[in-house]
Tab-separated table of C-alpha atoms in Angstrom:
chain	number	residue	atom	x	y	z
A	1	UNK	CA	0.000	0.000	0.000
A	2	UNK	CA	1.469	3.161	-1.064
A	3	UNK	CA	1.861	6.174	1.391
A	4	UNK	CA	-0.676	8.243	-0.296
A	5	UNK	CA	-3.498	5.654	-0.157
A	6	UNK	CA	-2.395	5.449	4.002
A	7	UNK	CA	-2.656	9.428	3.971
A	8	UNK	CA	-6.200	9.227	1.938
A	9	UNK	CA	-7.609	6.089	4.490
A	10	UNK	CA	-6.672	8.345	7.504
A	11	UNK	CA	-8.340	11.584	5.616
A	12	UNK	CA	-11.351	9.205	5.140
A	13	UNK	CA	-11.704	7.866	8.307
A	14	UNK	CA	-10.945	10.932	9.669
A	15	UNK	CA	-14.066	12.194	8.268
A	16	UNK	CA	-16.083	9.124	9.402
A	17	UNK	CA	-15.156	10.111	13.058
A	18	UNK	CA	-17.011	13.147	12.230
A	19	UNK	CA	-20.203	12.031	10.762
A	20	UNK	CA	-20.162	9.315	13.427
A	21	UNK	CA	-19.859	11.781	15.991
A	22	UNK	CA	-22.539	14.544	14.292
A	23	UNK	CA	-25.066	11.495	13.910
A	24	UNK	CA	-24.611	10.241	17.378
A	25	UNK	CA	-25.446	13.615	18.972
A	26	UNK	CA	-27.903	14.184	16.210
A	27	UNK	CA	-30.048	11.373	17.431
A	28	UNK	CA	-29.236	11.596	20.854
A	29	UNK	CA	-31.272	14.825	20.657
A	30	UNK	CA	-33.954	13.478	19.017
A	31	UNK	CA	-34.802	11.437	21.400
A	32	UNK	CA	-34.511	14.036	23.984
A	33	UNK	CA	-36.567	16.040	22.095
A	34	UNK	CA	-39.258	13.426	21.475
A	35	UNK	CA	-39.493	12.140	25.396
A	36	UNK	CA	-38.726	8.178	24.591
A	37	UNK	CA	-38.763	5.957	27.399
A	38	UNK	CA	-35.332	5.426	28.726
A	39	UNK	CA	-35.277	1.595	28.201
A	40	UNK	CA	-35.201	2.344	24.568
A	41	UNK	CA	-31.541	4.451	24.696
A	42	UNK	CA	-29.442	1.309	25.289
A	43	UNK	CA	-31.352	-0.263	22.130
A	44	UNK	CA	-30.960	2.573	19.891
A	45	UNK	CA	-26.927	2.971	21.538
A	46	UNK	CA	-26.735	-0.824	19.680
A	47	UNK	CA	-28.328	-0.181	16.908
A	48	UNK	CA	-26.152	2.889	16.450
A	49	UNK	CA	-23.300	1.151	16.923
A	50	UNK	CA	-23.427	-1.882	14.686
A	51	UNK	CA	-25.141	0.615	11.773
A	52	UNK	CA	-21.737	2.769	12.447
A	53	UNK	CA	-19.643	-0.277	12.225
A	54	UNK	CA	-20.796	-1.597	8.908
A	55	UNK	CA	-20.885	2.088	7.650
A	56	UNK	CA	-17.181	2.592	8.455
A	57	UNK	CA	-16.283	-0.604	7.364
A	58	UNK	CA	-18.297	0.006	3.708
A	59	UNK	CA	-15.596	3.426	3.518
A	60	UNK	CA	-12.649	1.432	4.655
A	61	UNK	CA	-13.305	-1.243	2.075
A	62	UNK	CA	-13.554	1.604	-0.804
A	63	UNK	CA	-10.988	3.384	0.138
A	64	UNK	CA	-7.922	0.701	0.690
A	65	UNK	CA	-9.906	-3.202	0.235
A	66	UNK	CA	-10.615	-3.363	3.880
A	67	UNK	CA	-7.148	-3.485	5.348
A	68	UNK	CA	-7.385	-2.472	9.527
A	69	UNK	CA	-4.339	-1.016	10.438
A	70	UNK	CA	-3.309	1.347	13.045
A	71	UNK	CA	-3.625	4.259	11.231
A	72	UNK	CA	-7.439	3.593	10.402
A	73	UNK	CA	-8.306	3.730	14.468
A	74	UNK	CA	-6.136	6.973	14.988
A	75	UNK	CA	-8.191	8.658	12.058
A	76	UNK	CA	-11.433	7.605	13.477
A	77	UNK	CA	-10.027	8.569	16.994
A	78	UNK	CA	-8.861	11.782	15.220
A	79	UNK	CA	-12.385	12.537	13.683
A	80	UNK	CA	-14.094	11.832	16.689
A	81	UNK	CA	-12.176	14.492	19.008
A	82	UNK	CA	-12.071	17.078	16.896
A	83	UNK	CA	-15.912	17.136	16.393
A	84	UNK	CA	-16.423	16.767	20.010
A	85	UNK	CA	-14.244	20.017	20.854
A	86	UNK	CA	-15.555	22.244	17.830
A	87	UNK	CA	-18.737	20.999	16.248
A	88	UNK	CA	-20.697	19.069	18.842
A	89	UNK	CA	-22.761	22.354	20.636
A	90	UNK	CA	-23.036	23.592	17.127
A	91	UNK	CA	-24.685	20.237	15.755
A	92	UNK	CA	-27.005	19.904	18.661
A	93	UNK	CA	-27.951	23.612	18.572
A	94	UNK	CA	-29.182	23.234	15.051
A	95	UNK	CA	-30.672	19.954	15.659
A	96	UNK	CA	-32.951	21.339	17.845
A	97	UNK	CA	-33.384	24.725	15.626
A	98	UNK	CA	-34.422	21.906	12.999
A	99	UNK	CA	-37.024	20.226	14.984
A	100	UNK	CA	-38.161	23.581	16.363
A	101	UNK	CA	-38.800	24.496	13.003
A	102	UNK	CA	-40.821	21.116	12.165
A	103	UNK	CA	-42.679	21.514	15.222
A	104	UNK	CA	-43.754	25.342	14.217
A	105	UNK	CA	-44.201	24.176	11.131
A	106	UNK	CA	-46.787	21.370	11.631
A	107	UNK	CA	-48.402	23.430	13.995
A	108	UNK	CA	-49.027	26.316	10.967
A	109	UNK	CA	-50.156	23.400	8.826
A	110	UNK	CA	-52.808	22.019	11.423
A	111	UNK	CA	-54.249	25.644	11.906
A	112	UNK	CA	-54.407	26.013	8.434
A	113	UNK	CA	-56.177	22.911	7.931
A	114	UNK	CA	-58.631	24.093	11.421
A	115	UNK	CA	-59.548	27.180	9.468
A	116	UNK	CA	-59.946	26.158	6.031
A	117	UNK	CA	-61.588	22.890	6.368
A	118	UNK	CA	-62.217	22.012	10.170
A	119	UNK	CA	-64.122	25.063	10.973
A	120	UNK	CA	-66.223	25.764	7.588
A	121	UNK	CA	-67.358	21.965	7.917
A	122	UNK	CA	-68.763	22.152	11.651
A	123	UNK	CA	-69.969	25.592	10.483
A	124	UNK	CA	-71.870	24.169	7.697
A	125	UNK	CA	-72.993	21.065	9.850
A	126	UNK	CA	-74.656	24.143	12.339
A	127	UNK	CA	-76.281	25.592	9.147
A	128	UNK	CA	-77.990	22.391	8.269
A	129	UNK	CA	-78.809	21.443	11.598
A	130	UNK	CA	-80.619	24.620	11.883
A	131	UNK	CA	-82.261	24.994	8.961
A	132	UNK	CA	-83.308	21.104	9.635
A	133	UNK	CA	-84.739	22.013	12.666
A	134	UNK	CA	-86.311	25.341	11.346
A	135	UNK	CA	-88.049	23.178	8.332
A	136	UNK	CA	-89.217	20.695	10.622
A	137	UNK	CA	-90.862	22.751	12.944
A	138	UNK	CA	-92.438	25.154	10.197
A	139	UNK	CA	-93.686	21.527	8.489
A	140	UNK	CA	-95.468	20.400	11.872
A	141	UNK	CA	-96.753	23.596	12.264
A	142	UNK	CA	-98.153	23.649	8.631
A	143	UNK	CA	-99.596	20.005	9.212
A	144	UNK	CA	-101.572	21.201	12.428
A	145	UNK	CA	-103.493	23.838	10.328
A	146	UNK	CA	-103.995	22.027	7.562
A	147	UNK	CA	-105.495	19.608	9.986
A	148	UNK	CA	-107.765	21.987	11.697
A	149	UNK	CA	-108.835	23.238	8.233
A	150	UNK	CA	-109.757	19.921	6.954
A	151	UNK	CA	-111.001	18.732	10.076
A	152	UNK	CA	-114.641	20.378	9.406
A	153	UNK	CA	-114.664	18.958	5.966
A	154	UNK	CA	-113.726	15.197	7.340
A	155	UNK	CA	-116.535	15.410	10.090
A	156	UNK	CA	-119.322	16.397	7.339
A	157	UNK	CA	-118.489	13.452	4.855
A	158	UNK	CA	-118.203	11.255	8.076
A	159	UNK	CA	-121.468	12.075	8.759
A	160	UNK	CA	-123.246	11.764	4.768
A	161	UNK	CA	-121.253	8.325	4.094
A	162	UNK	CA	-122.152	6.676	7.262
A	163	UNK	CA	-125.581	5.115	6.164
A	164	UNK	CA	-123.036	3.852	3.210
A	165	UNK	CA	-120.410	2.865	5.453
A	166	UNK	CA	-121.752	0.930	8.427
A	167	UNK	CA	-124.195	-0.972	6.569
A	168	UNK	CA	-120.674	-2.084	4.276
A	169	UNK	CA	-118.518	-2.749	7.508
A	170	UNK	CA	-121.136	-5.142	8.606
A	171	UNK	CA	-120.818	-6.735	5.367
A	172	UNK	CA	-117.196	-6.815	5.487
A	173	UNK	CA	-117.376	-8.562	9.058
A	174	UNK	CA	-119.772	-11.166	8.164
A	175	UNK	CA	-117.458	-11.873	4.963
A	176	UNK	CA	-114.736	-12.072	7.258
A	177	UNK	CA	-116.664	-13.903	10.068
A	178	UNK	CA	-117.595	-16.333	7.062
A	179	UNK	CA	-113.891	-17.241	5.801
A	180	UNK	CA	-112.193	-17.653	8.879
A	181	UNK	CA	-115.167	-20.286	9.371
A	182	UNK	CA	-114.208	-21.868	5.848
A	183	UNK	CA	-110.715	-22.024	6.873
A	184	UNK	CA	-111.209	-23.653	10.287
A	185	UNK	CA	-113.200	-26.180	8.561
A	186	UNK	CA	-110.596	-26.860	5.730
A	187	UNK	CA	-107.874	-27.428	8.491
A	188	UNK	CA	-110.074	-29.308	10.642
A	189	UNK	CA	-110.656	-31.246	7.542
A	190	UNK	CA	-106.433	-31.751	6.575
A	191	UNK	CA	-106.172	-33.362	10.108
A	192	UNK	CA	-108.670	-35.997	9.620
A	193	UNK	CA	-107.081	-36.819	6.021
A	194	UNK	CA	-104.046	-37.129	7.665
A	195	UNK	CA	-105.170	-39.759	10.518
A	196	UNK	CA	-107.047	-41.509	7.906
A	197	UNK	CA	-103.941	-42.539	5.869
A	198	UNK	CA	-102.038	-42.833	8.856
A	199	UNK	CA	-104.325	-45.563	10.816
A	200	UNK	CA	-106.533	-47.281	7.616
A	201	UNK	CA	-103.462	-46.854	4.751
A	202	UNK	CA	-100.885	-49.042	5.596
């Protein structure tokens, strides 16, 4: 390996140390930020690591095949340090101007969506509701004089088709009276069929 690919692998892994590093505290407040339970840090801490690991080790193996030597840890080391003093507040203060913005900005979105669809639609619901109510009443209220108009009207042919009428509902009765008999007597007349060919028709 020649001198200049050792001095590019350290450059490279130099630079890993620093996106490890800004990712790490990058998440770290994000989960501040979002209140997770505190069981879930040491599962997210592995999960960071091993997707680190494989991440560095994708960069090694571009840069010189995947040959670990000493110089690959001191660049990582390196990285790592020199984040920590210079860039770490910096990182986490615009982490958190990042999700302050996201926050502000969801928050513009869901009054926007209160005030131009939220608020015409129970608006509207009111509207109906009332004019509902309104047409219902004015519809009852229409029916009852209607009713006390006709109600004269209905008493007077009541009273000219009753010498038509009750002489026809007596009719009615006795036709009714008269088929229920018929049908009793057809039924009465099934059963004895039925016991006929069930004792003499063996």
């Amino acid at each position: 390996m020649t001198l200049n690919m050792q001095w590019l692998t350290m450059a490279v892994m130099l630079l890993s140390g620093l996106g490890m590093g800004t990712v790490f505290d990058g998440y770290r407040v994000v989960t501040n930020e979002l209140k997770l339970p505190r069981w879930w840090l040491p599962v997210l801490d592995v999960v960071y690591w091993m997707a680190a690991a494989l991440i560095v080790f994708r960069v090694l193996y571009a840069s010189n095949n995947g040959e670990v030597r000493a110089y690959v840890f001191i660049g990582l080391a390196i990285g790592m340090v020199i984040y920590y003093f210079f860039f770490s507040r910096i990182v986490i203060q615009v982490v958190k101007w990042i999700i302050g913005a996201v926050r502000k900005l969801i928050q513009i979105v869901l009054k926007c969506l209160d005030i131009l669809i939220v608020k015409p639609i129970l608006l509207l619901y009111k509207l109906v509701k009332v004019i509902l109510a309104f047409g219902s009443a004015l519809t009852i209220f229409t029916l009852k004089i209607v009713i006390q108009l006709v109600r004269p009207f209905w008493k007077l042919f009541v009273w000219m088709a009753g010498p038509v009428i009750r002489p026809l509902g007596r009719w009615l009765s006795r036709y009714a009276t008269k088929w229920q008999l018929v049908g009793k007597l057809r039924e009465f007349g099934q059963r004895i069929a039925r016991l006929w060919s069930k004792w003499f028709r063996r």
